[in-house]
Structure formats: C-alpha cells, structure tokens
Amino acid sequence: MAIEVRIPTILRTYTGGAKTVEGSGDTLAALLSDLDSRHAGLRGRLITEQGGLHRFVNIYVNDEDVRFLGSLDAKLNDGDNVTILPAVAGGAFGFAAAAALLGRNTAR
Amino acid sequence: MLSIDRSIIDAIIAHARRDHPDEACGVVAGPVGSDTPVRHIPMDNAARSMTFYEFDSMEQLRVWREMDDRDEEPLVIYHSHTATEAYPSRTDTDLAGVPEAHYMLVSTREPDTEEIRSYRIVDGVVTEEPVQIVDPTVDPHAVQSYMFGQSPTTVDYECSPGR
C-alpha cells in the first residue's frame, strides 16, 4: 500500500533532498511512524512531545486539511496523496505562546 | 538582494494599508530558480489580528498547488507590522518555515511613509538584505543626474544601520 507524501524544502534534510517519498499506513499516525523508520527525525518535526500535531505544520490528505479529518487519526487509503506544508504565520509581538506551542527549541 | 518591480511593491503597500490596523500578508511568486518575483498573491490573514498573521490553510494549499502547476515558487512572503518597525519579531523568526523565501516586512505605523525591508530567515537566524525596486515605467533619459547607488530606473534601499 503506497501513499505519496510531498515534503516541503525545510524538511528535505530528512529525506535526502527528495521532494516526495512513499509510505504506508491506514492512519496518518501510522504513516508518520512508517516514514520515520526510513527518514529518522521527520516525525519529530510534525508531532509534539505531547503526541499531537504541531500547531504550525499543515498536513493535507488529498484536498483536505487533516484537522478536519481527525488529525492523526485521519484514515488513509492506498493511492492517497499527503502534502506537508509549513504554516505561514508570524506577527509583531505577544504571541510567545506560539513559539512554545511549536516546541522548535527542542525539535532542532 | 531582493530585486522587485515597483508595481508589485505598490500593490503590497496598498494591501497593507487596506487591512491596517490588522496585519496583512501574502506571497509573490516567480519562476522556479529565477529569483524574480512576478505574481502578487494577497492572502487572507486567518487570524485577523493587529499582532498576528496566519495564512488560511486551505487557501495556502490552493495557492501552493497553483504555483506548482505553473512551475513557480514562493519567492517573497510578506506581512505588515501595523504599530512597530519592519523588522522580524521573535514570533516571525520562530515560525519562519520557508528558508528559500525573501521575508518582506512592511510597516504601516506611519500613514505617509512606506517602510519596506527584506530578510532571509534560516534556522532562526535573521539576515537583512538590500531591496532594489525596479521601475520600468521611468524614462531612463529623463533624468540628467542622480545620487550614488541609484539610477533613473532603480532605487536601492540599503539595510538599516545598527542591526
């Protein structure tokens, strides 16, 4: 069972520069674990230590944001396309919680 | 250095003024590998905030797919600061996820003056770069003398001192 996954530039260090990789799994969580077995560290950039999806990463199954499909429990089928995009966000000040939510300091 | 057409800068400033006091945000796409931004795409600020901006995730998917289909990439990612200087905040730096983009900031804190600056943000490190605004509508023969660092058709904005 193959699912094509599109990888954004910032995460291609984990895929040897590849723009797309293939993986398998019947849920998003299973797919990310499968990918991490070949691309170690990738999963840690997408999932927080608490086990949820990072607030500032967007993952789509076909044309839908996985947040509307049950997040990590989103069901996957053979032939699905998964796209990962870094959220584009920021702002003048105040949103210190954003950085904390991201957990970038520990992920890097 | 970011080299960009005057008409695109004008459109970005107009967008930022229109959405003021909320932050405005968007993208300028260009052909892959060209480093020439040509297509201005104003985006919704899903946060609708004076201190935060965030692309709507579904709009972002649509726009990113469209760029892919046209062999384009997001060369400039811009947003406005509406009460502070055009310098990346800690939040901007922490959340910058497109290392290949020019991150442009526009400040709309002064109603009459434009403040535009551009940065690379890679692994949390901010590096300012000069911005060259190209104006093809100016007749290069109309001006007889001009300041060092400028020509009739371009204006170079150097990085601000003290950073």
PDB file of C-alpha atoms in Angstrom:
ATOM      1  CA  MET A   1       0.000   0.000   0.000  1.00  0.00           C
ATOM      2  CA  ALA A   2       1.647   3.185  -1.189  1.00  0.00           C
ATOM      3  CA  ILE A   3       0.847   6.726  -0.221  1.00  0.00           C
ATOM      4  CA  GLU A   4       2.747   9.561  -1.846  1.00  0.00           C
ATOM      5  CA  VAL A   5       3.912  12.246   0.562  1.00  0.00           C
ATOM      6  CA  ARG A   6       5.090  15.687  -0.572  1.00  0.00           C
ATOM      7  CA  ILE A   7       7.829  17.120   1.594  1.00  0.00           C
ATOM      8  CA  PRO A   8       8.476  20.870   1.966  1.00  0.00           C
ATOM      9  CA  THR A   9      12.009  22.229   1.489  1.00  0.00           C
ATOM     10  CA  ILE A  10      12.587  22.765   5.194  1.00  0.00           C
ATOM     11  CA  LEU A  11      12.091  19.043   5.914  1.00  0.00           C
ATOM     12  CA  ARG A  12      14.025  17.629   2.959  1.00  0.00           C
ATOM     13  CA  THR A  13      17.112  17.271   5.121  1.00  0.00           C
ATOM     14  CA  TYR A  14      15.308  14.202   6.470  1.00  0.00           C
ATOM     15  CA  THR A  15      14.575  12.738   3.032  1.00  0.00           C
ATOM     16  CA  GLY A  16      17.973  13.159   1.397  1.00  0.00           C
ATOM     17  CA  GLY A  17      16.616  16.110  -0.571  1.00  0.00           C
ATOM     18  CA  ALA A  18      13.661  14.189  -2.020  1.00  0.00           C
ATOM     19  CA  LYS A  19      10.531  16.251  -2.746  1.00  0.00           C
ATOM     20  CA  THR A  20       8.255  13.246  -2.491  1.00  0.00           C
ATOM     21  CA  VAL A  21       8.563   9.998  -0.607  1.00  0.00           C
ATOM     22  CA  GLU A  22       6.331   6.951  -0.346  1.00  0.00           C
ATOM     23  CA  GLY A  23       4.978   5.414   2.799  1.00  0.00           C
ATOM     24  CA  SER A  24       2.203   3.224   4.103  1.00  0.00           C
ATOM     25  CA  GLY A  25      -0.283   3.154   6.951  1.00  0.00           C
ATOM     26  CA  ASP A  26      -4.024   3.144   7.440  1.00  0.00           C
ATOM     27  CA  THR A  27      -3.970   6.317   9.528  1.00  0.00           C
ATOM     28  CA  LEU A  28      -1.852   9.454   9.447  1.00  0.00           C
ATOM     29  CA  ALA A  29      -0.197   8.383  12.715  1.00  0.00           C
ATOM     30  CA  ALA A  30       0.777   5.036  11.191  1.00  0.00           C
ATOM     31  CA  LEU A  31       2.063   6.697   8.035  1.00  0.00           C
ATOM     32  CA  LEU A  32       4.274   9.089  10.010  1.00  0.00           C
ATOM     33  CA  SER A  33       5.709   6.218  12.038  1.00  0.00           C
ATOM     34  CA  ASP A  34       6.407   4.312   8.826  1.00  0.00           C
ATOM     35  CA  LEU A  35       8.136   7.354   7.290  1.00  0.00           C
ATOM     36  CA  ASP A  36      10.190   7.887  10.422  1.00  0.00           C
ATOM     37  CA  SER A  37      11.588   4.362  10.141  1.00  0.00           C
ATOM     38  CA  ARG A  38      13.298   5.403   6.896  1.00  0.00           C
ATOM     39  CA  HIS A  39      13.607   9.161   7.482  1.00  0.00           C
ATOM     40  CA  ALA A  40      14.555   9.375  11.133  1.00  0.00           C
ATOM     41  CA  GLY A  41      13.588  12.638  12.790  1.00  0.00           C
ATOM     42  CA  LEU A  42      10.859  13.613  10.345  1.00  0.00           C
ATOM     43  CA  ARG A  43       8.053  12.586  12.676  1.00  0.00           C
ATOM     44  CA  GLY A  44       9.511  14.684  15.482  1.00  0.00           C
ATOM     45  CA  ARG A  45       9.162  17.812  13.351  1.00  0.00           C
ATOM     46  CA  LEU A  46       5.475  17.153  12.833  1.00  0.00           C
ATOM     47  CA  ILE A  47       4.323  15.806  16.180  1.00  0.00           C
ATOM     48  CA  THR A  48       4.818  17.417  19.593  1.00  0.00           C
ATOM     49  CA  GLU A  49       6.213  15.651  22.639  1.00  0.00           C
ATOM     50  CA  GLN A  50       2.632  15.526  23.897  1.00  0.00           C
ATOM     51  CA  GLY A  51       1.742  13.464  20.836  1.00  0.00           C
ATOM     52  CA  GLY A  52      -0.371  15.973  18.903  1.00  0.00           C
ATOM     53  CA  LEU A  53       0.180  17.571  15.523  1.00  0.00           C
ATOM     54  CA  HIS A  54       2.335  20.675  15.609  1.00  0.00           C
ATOM     55  CA  ARG A  55       0.195  23.816  15.533  1.00  0.00           C
ATOM     56  CA  PHE A  56       2.264  25.375  12.739  1.00  0.00           C
ATOM     57  CA  VAL A  57       2.524  22.476  10.336  1.00  0.00           C
ATOM     58  CA  ASN A  58      -0.234  21.830   7.809  1.00  0.00           C
ATOM     59  CA  ILE A  59      -0.838  18.296   6.616  1.00  0.00           C
ATOM     60  CA  TYR A  60      -3.375  17.547   3.919  1.00  0.00           C
ATOM     61  CA  VAL A  61      -4.856  14.278   2.706  1.00  0.00           C
ATOM     62  CA  ASN A  62      -5.709  14.856  -0.943  1.00  0.00           C
ATOM     63  CA  ASP A  63      -7.536  18.205  -0.802  1.00  0.00           C
ATOM     64  CA  GLU A  64      -8.437  18.301   2.879  1.00  0.00           C
ATOM     65  CA  ASP A  65      -6.648  19.651   5.956  1.00  0.00           C
ATOM     66  CA  VAL A  66      -6.233  16.693   8.328  1.00  0.00           C
ATOM     67  CA  ARG A  67      -7.501  18.871  11.181  1.00  0.00           C
ATOM     68  CA  PHE A  68     -10.927  18.371   9.610  1.00  0.00           C
ATOM     69  CA  LEU A  69     -10.368  14.616   9.223  1.00  0.00           C
ATOM     70  CA  GLY A  70      -9.496  13.639  12.766  1.00  0.00           C
ATOM     71  CA  SER A  71      -5.898  14.846  12.781  1.00  0.00           C
ATOM     72  CA  LEU A  72      -3.515  11.933  13.470  1.00  0.00           C
ATOM     73  CA  ASP A  73      -6.464   9.525  13.333  1.00  0.00           C
ATOM     74  CA  ALA A  74      -7.276  10.574   9.752  1.00  0.00           C
ATOM     75  CA  LYS A  75      -7.921   7.467   7.677  1.00  0.00           C
ATOM     76  CA  LEU A  76      -5.698   6.801   4.680  1.00  0.00           C
ATOM     77  CA  ASN A  77      -6.208   4.616   1.628  1.00  0.00           C
ATOM     78  CA  ASP A  78      -3.880   3.268  -0.989  1.00  0.00           C
ATOM     79  CA  GLY A  79      -3.243   5.923  -3.612  1.00  0.00           C
ATOM     80  CA  ASP A  80      -3.945   8.888  -1.335  1.00  0.00           C
ATOM     81  CA  ASN A  81      -1.718  11.917  -1.650  1.00  0.00           C
ATOM     82  CA  VAL A  82      -0.429  13.538   1.507  1.00  0.00           C
ATOM     83  CA  THR A  83       1.012  17.057   1.384  1.00  0.00           C
ATOM     84  CA  ILE A  84       3.011  18.647   4.180  1.00  0.00           C
ATOM     85  CA  LEU A  85       3.382  22.440   4.195  1.00  0.00           C
ATOM     86  CA  PRO A  86       4.902  24.695   6.822  1.00  0.00           C
ATOM     87  CA  ALA A  87       2.178  27.033   8.080  1.00  0.00           C
ATOM     88  CA  VAL A  88       2.959  30.620   7.158  1.00  0.00           C
ATOM     89  CA  ALA A  89       2.445  32.677  10.286  1.00  0.00           C
ATOM     90  CA  GLY A  90       4.040  35.310  12.470  1.00  0.00           C
ATOM     91  CA  GLY A  91       3.313  38.753  13.740  1.00  0.00           C
ATOM     92  CA  ALA A  92       4.514  41.804  15.557  1.00  0.00           C
ATOM     93  CA  PHE A  93       4.629  40.632  19.151  1.00  0.00           C
ATOM     94  CA  GLY A  94       2.807  38.995  22.004  1.00  0.00           C
ATOM     95  CA  PHE A  95       2.432  35.539  20.595  1.00  0.00           C
ATOM     96  CA  ALA A  96       5.112  33.957  22.746  1.00  0.00           C
ATOM     97  CA  ALA A  97       2.762  31.041  23.214  1.00  0.00           C
ATOM     98  CA  ALA A  98       3.140  30.354  19.507  1.00  0.00           C
ATOM     99  CA  ALA A  99       6.793  29.545  19.894  1.00  0.00           C
ATOM    100  CA  ALA A 100       6.102  27.432  22.952  1.00  0.00           C
ATOM    101  CA  LEU A 101       3.406  25.502  21.091  1.00  0.00           C
ATOM    102  CA  LEU A 102       5.814  24.891  18.265  1.00  0.00           C
ATOM    103  CA  GLY A 103       8.431  23.397  20.526  1.00  0.00           C
ATOM    104  CA  ARG A 104      11.036  24.339  17.942  1.00  0.00           C
ATOM    105  CA  ASN A 105      13.756  24.764  20.518  1.00  0.00           C
ATOM    106  CA  THR A 106      13.619  21.130  21.469  1.00  0.00           C
ATOM    107  CA  ALA A 107      12.913  19.902  17.950  1.00  0.00           C
ATOM    108  CA  ARG A 108      16.006  21.486  16.469  1.00  0.00           C
TER     109      ARG A 108
ATOM    110  CA  MET B   1      19.484  41.295  -2.503  1.00  0.00           C
ATOM    111  CA  LEU B   2      15.819  41.333  -3.430  1.00  0.00           C
ATOM    112  CA  SER B   3      15.068  42.911  -6.794  1.00  0.00           C
ATOM    113  CA  ILE B   4      11.381  43.604  -7.313  1.00  0.00           C
ATOM    114  CA  ASP B   5       9.180  45.642  -9.591  1.00  0.00           C
ATOM    115  CA  ARG B   6       7.754  48.950  -8.349  1.00  0.00           C
ATOM    116  CA  SER B   7       4.209  47.914  -9.330  1.00  0.00           C
ATOM    117  CA  ILE B   8       4.377  44.865  -7.033  1.00  0.00           C
ATOM    118  CA  ILE B   9       5.698  46.943  -4.128  1.00  0.00           C
ATOM    119  CA  ASP B  10       2.869  49.427  -4.676  1.00  0.00           C
ATOM    120  CA  ALA B  11       0.323  46.586  -4.621  1.00  0.00           C
ATOM    121  CA  ILE B  12       1.803  45.157  -1.410  1.00  0.00           C
ATOM    122  CA  ILE B  13       1.744  48.564   0.290  1.00  0.00           C
ATOM    123  CA  ALA B  14      -1.839  49.129  -0.862  1.00  0.00           C
ATOM    124  CA  HIS B  15      -2.816  45.745   0.598  1.00  0.00           C
ATOM    125  CA  ALA B  16      -1.115  46.555   3.909  1.00  0.00           C
ATOM    126  CA  ARG B  17      -2.791  49.978   4.091  1.00  0.00           C
ATOM    127  CA  ARG B  18      -6.170  48.471   3.235  1.00  0.00           C
ATOM    128  CA  ASP B  19      -6.008  45.916   6.049  1.00  0.00           C
ATOM    129  CA  HIS B  20      -4.490  48.309   8.606  1.00  0.00           C
ATOM    130  CA  PRO B  21      -4.733  48.143  11.653  1.00  0.00           C
ATOM    131  CA  ASP B  22      -4.845  44.362  11.137  1.00  0.00           C
ATOM    132  CA  GLU B  23      -1.716  42.720   9.773  1.00  0.00           C
ATOM    133  CA  ALA B  24      -1.810  41.907   6.065  1.00  0.00           C
ATOM    134  CA  CYS B  25       0.045  39.003   4.457  1.00  0.00           C
ATOM    135  CA  GLY B  26       0.720  37.452   1.089  1.00  0.00           C
ATOM    136  CA  VAL B  27       3.091  35.947  -1.402  1.00  0.00           C
ATOM    137  CA  VAL B  28       4.891  36.978  -4.571  1.00  0.00           C
ATOM    138  CA  ALA B  29       5.527  34.002  -6.815  1.00  0.00           C
ATOM    139  CA  GLY B  30       8.102  33.711  -9.552  1.00  0.00           C
ATOM    140  CA  PRO B  31       9.508  31.044 -11.869  1.00  0.00           C
ATOM    141  CA  VAL B  32      11.437  28.321 -10.031  1.00  0.00           C
ATOM    142  CA  GLY B  33      15.109  29.204  -9.763  1.00  0.00           C
ATOM    143  CA  SER B  34      14.697  32.685 -11.247  1.00  0.00           C
ATOM    144  CA  ASP B  35      14.720  34.745  -8.039  1.00  0.00           C
ATOM    145  CA  THR B  36      12.440  37.108  -9.960  1.00  0.00           C
ATOM    146  CA  PRO B  37       9.138  37.717  -8.155  1.00  0.00           C
ATOM    147  CA  VAL B  38       6.417  38.472 -10.702  1.00  0.00           C
ATOM    148  CA  ARG B  39       2.977  37.362  -9.467  1.00  0.00           C
ATOM    149  CA  HIS B  40       1.492  39.091  -6.407  1.00  0.00           C
ATOM    150  CA  ILE B  41      -0.972  36.967  -4.423  1.00  0.00           C
ATOM    151  CA  PRO B  42      -2.582  38.758  -1.471  1.00  0.00           C
ATOM    152  CA  MET B  43      -3.634  36.184   1.141  1.00  0.00           C
ATOM    153  CA  ASP B  44      -6.295  36.318   3.864  1.00  0.00           C
ATOM    154  CA  ASN B  45      -4.990  36.787   7.363  1.00  0.00           C
ATOM    155  CA  ALA B  46      -6.947  33.962   9.023  1.00  0.00           C
ATOM    156  CA  ALA B  47      -6.004  35.390  12.439  1.00  0.00           C
ATOM    157  CA  ARG B  48      -7.488  38.839  11.608  1.00  0.00           C
ATOM    158  CA  SER B  49      -5.282  40.364  14.262  1.00  0.00           C
ATOM    159  CA  MET B  50      -3.291  43.521  14.810  1.00  0.00           C
ATOM    160  CA  THR B  51      -0.365  41.496  16.160  1.00  0.00           C
ATOM    161  CA  PHE B  52      -0.522  38.126  14.398  1.00  0.00           C
ATOM    162  CA  TYR B  53      -0.964  36.764  10.921  1.00  0.00           C
ATOM    163  CA  GLU B  54      -1.546  33.273   9.614  1.00  0.00           C
ATOM    164  CA  PHE B  55      -2.377  32.015   6.148  1.00  0.00           C
ATOM    165  CA  ASP B  56      -5.650  30.129   5.918  1.00  0.00           C
ATOM    166  CA  SER B  57      -4.557  26.505   5.492  1.00  0.00           C
ATOM    167  CA  MET B  58      -6.951  25.719   2.642  1.00  0.00           C
ATOM    168  CA  GLU B  59      -6.123  28.905   0.749  1.00  0.00           C
ATOM    169  CA  GLN B  60      -2.442  28.101   1.199  1.00  0.00           C
ATOM    170  CA  LEU B  61      -2.883  24.616  -0.270  1.00  0.00           C
ATOM    171  CA  ARG B  62      -4.712  26.041  -3.279  1.00  0.00           C
ATOM    172  CA  VAL B  63      -2.096  28.747  -3.885  1.00  0.00           C
ATOM    173  CA  TRP B  64       0.867  26.371  -3.362  1.00  0.00           C
ATOM    174  CA  ARG B  65      -0.650  23.848  -5.811  1.00  0.00           C
ATOM    175  CA  GLU B  66      -1.216  26.615  -8.336  1.00  0.00           C
ATOM    176  CA  MET B  67       2.423  27.686  -8.042  1.00  0.00           C
ATOM    177  CA  ASP B  68       3.486  24.066  -8.513  1.00  0.00           C
ATOM    178  CA  ASP B  69       1.355  23.747 -11.634  1.00  0.00           C
ATOM    179  CA  ARG B  70       2.900  26.920 -13.070  1.00  0.00           C
ATOM    180  CA  ASP B  71       6.488  25.940 -12.143  1.00  0.00           C
ATOM    181  CA  GLU B  72       6.626  28.806  -9.684  1.00  0.00           C
ATOM    182  CA  GLU B  73       7.824  29.072  -6.111  1.00  0.00           C
ATOM    183  CA  PRO B  74       7.014  31.485  -3.276  1.00  0.00           C
ATOM    184  CA  LEU B  75       9.900  33.925  -3.698  1.00  0.00           C
ATOM    185  CA  VAL B  76       8.583  36.609  -1.361  1.00  0.00           C
ATOM    186  CA  ILE B  77       6.469  36.075   1.740  1.00  0.00           C
ATOM    187  CA  TYR B  78       5.326  39.384   3.144  1.00  0.00           C
ATOM    188  CA  HIS B  79       3.372  40.682   6.081  1.00  0.00           C
ATOM    189  CA  SER B  80       2.817  44.004   7.752  1.00  0.00           C
ATOM    190  CA  HIS B  81       3.548  45.284  11.204  1.00  0.00           C
ATOM    191  CA  THR B  82       0.995  47.949  11.953  1.00  0.00           C
ATOM    192  CA  ALA B  83       2.452  49.637  15.048  1.00  0.00           C
ATOM    193  CA  THR B  84       6.119  48.661  15.038  1.00  0.00           C
ATOM    194  CA  GLU B  85       9.141  48.670  12.741  1.00  0.00           C
ATOM    195  CA  ALA B  86       9.547  46.428   9.710  1.00  0.00           C
ATOM    196  CA  TYR B  87      11.871  44.014  11.489  1.00  0.00           C
ATOM    197  CA  PRO B  88      11.089  40.335  12.172  1.00  0.00           C
ATOM    198  CA  SER B  89       9.738  39.697  15.655  1.00  0.00           C
ATOM    199  CA  ARG B  90      10.710  36.704  17.739  1.00  0.00           C
ATOM    200  CA  THR B  91       7.460  35.103  16.612  1.00  0.00           C
ATOM    201  CA  ASP B  92       8.315  35.748  12.950  1.00  0.00           C
ATOM    202  CA  THR B  93      11.704  34.151  13.395  1.00  0.00           C
ATOM    203  CA  ASP B  94      10.469  31.131  15.315  1.00  0.00           C
ATOM    204  CA  LEU B  95       7.728  30.404  12.796  1.00  0.00           C
ATOM    205  CA  ALA B  96       9.626  31.077   9.569  1.00  0.00           C
ATOM    206  CA  GLY B  97       9.312  27.789   7.700  1.00  0.00           C
ATOM    207  CA  VAL B  98      10.306  28.663   4.128  1.00  0.00           C
ATOM    208  CA  PRO B  99      14.090  29.101   4.134  1.00  0.00           C
ATOM    209  CA  GLU B 100      14.259  29.811   0.398  1.00  0.00           C
ATOM    210  CA  ALA B 101      11.914  32.829   0.590  1.00  0.00           C
ATOM    211  CA  HIS B 102      12.642  36.515   0.931  1.00  0.00           C
ATOM    212  CA  TYR B 103      10.707  37.538   4.030  1.00  0.00           C
ATOM    213  CA  MET B 104       9.471  41.050   3.400  1.00  0.00           C
ATOM    214  CA  LEU B 105       8.101  43.266   6.132  1.00  0.00           C
ATOM    215  CA  VAL B 106       6.072  46.402   5.587  1.00  0.00           C
ATOM    216  CA  SER B 107       5.371  48.798   8.424  1.00  0.00           C
ATOM    217  CA  THR B 108       2.196  50.853   8.243  1.00  0.00           C
ATOM    218  CA  ARG B 109       2.781  52.671  11.539  1.00  0.00           C
ATOM    219  CA  GLU B 110       3.356  55.953   9.667  1.00  0.00           C
ATOM    220  CA  PRO B 111       0.428  56.854   7.403  1.00  0.00           C
ATOM    221  CA  ASP B 112       2.522  58.827   4.918  1.00  0.00           C
ATOM    222  CA  THR B 113       5.827  56.981   4.663  1.00  0.00           C
ATOM    223  CA  GLU B 114       6.484  53.492   3.428  1.00  0.00           C
ATOM    224  CA  GLU B 115       8.879  51.247   5.290  1.00  0.00           C
ATOM    225  CA  ILE B 116       9.829  48.076   3.397  1.00  0.00           C
ATOM    226  CA  ARG B 117      12.618  45.734   4.387  1.00  0.00           C
ATOM    227  CA  SER B 118      13.590  42.233   3.375  1.00  0.00           C
ATOM    228  CA  TYR B 119      15.261  39.353   5.195  1.00  0.00           C
ATOM    229  CA  ARG B 120      16.371  35.785   4.890  1.00  0.00           C
ATOM    230  CA  ILE B 121      15.338  33.722   7.892  1.00  0.00           C
ATOM    231  CA  VAL B 122      17.099  30.368   8.054  1.00  0.00           C
ATOM    232  CA  ASP B 123      17.249  28.175  11.166  1.00  0.00           C
ATOM    233  CA  GLY B 124      16.194  31.089  13.345  1.00  0.00           C
ATOM    234  CA  VAL B 125      18.929  33.392  12.014  1.00  0.00           C
ATOM    235  CA  VAL B 126      17.757  36.693  10.510  1.00  0.00           C
ATOM    236  CA  THR B 127      19.869  38.339   7.791  1.00  0.00           C
ATOM    237  CA  GLU B 128      18.696  41.603   6.301  1.00  0.00           C
ATOM    238  CA  GLU B 129      19.262  42.150   2.583  1.00  0.00           C
ATOM    239  CA  PRO B 130      19.080  45.246   0.361  1.00  0.00           C
ATOM    240  CA  VAL B 131      15.923  45.797  -1.677  1.00  0.00           C
ATOM    241  CA  GLN B 132      16.196  47.060  -5.229  1.00  0.00           C
ATOM    242  CA  ILE B 133      12.960  48.475  -6.561  1.00  0.00           C
ATOM    243  CA  VAL B 134      12.870  48.455 -10.336  1.00  0.00           C
ATOM    244  CA  ASP B 135      10.626  50.895 -12.138  1.00  0.00           C
ATOM    245  CA  PRO B 136      10.441  50.099 -15.852  1.00  0.00           C
ATOM    246  CA  THR B 137       7.980  52.945 -16.467  1.00  0.00           C
ATOM    247  CA  VAL B 138      10.578  55.620 -15.774  1.00  0.00           C
ATOM    248  CA  ASP B 139      12.228  57.054 -18.878  1.00  0.00           C
ATOM    249  CA  PRO B 140      15.956  56.493 -18.300  1.00  0.00           C
ATOM    250  CA  HIS B 141      16.766  59.602 -20.371  1.00  0.00           C
ATOM    251  CA  ALA B 142      14.507  61.944 -18.402  1.00  0.00           C
ATOM    252  CA  VAL B 143      16.933  62.391 -15.512  1.00  0.00           C
ATOM    253  CA  GLN B 144      20.264  64.057 -16.044  1.00  0.00           C
ATOM    254  CA  SER B 145      21.966  63.331 -12.713  1.00  0.00           C
ATOM    255  CA  TYR B 146      21.238  61.089  -9.801  1.00  0.00           C
ATOM    256  CA  MET B 147      22.554  60.031  -6.417  1.00  0.00           C
ATOM    257  CA  PHE B 148      25.227  57.388  -5.980  1.00  0.00           C
ATOM    258  CA  GLY B 149      23.659  53.948  -5.725  1.00  0.00           C
ATOM    259  CA  GLN B 150      20.633  54.932  -7.766  1.00  0.00           C
ATOM    260  CA  SER B 151      19.761  55.063 -11.412  1.00  0.00           C
ATOM    261  CA  PRO B 152      16.674  56.534 -13.052  1.00  0.00           C
ATOM    262  CA  THR B 153      15.013  53.130 -13.200  1.00  0.00           C
ATOM    263  CA  THR B 154      16.004  51.638  -9.858  1.00  0.00           C
ATOM    264  CA  VAL B 155      16.106  52.671  -6.229  1.00  0.00           C
ATOM    265  CA  ASP B 156      18.307  50.717  -3.834  1.00  0.00           C
ATOM    266  CA  TYR B 157      17.301  50.506  -0.205  1.00  0.00           C
ATOM    267  CA  GLU B 158      20.317  49.552   1.855  1.00  0.00           C
ATOM    268  CA  CYS B 159      19.970  47.620   5.089  1.00  0.00           C
ATOM    269  CA  SER B 160      19.230  49.847   8.055  1.00  0.00           C
ATOM    270  CA  PRO B 161      22.250  50.581  10.265  1.00  0.00           C
ATOM    271  CA  GLY B 162      22.555  49.299  13.788  1.00  0.00           C
ATOM    272  CA  ARG B 163      21.391  45.770  13.219  1.00  0.00           C
TER     273      ARG B 163
END
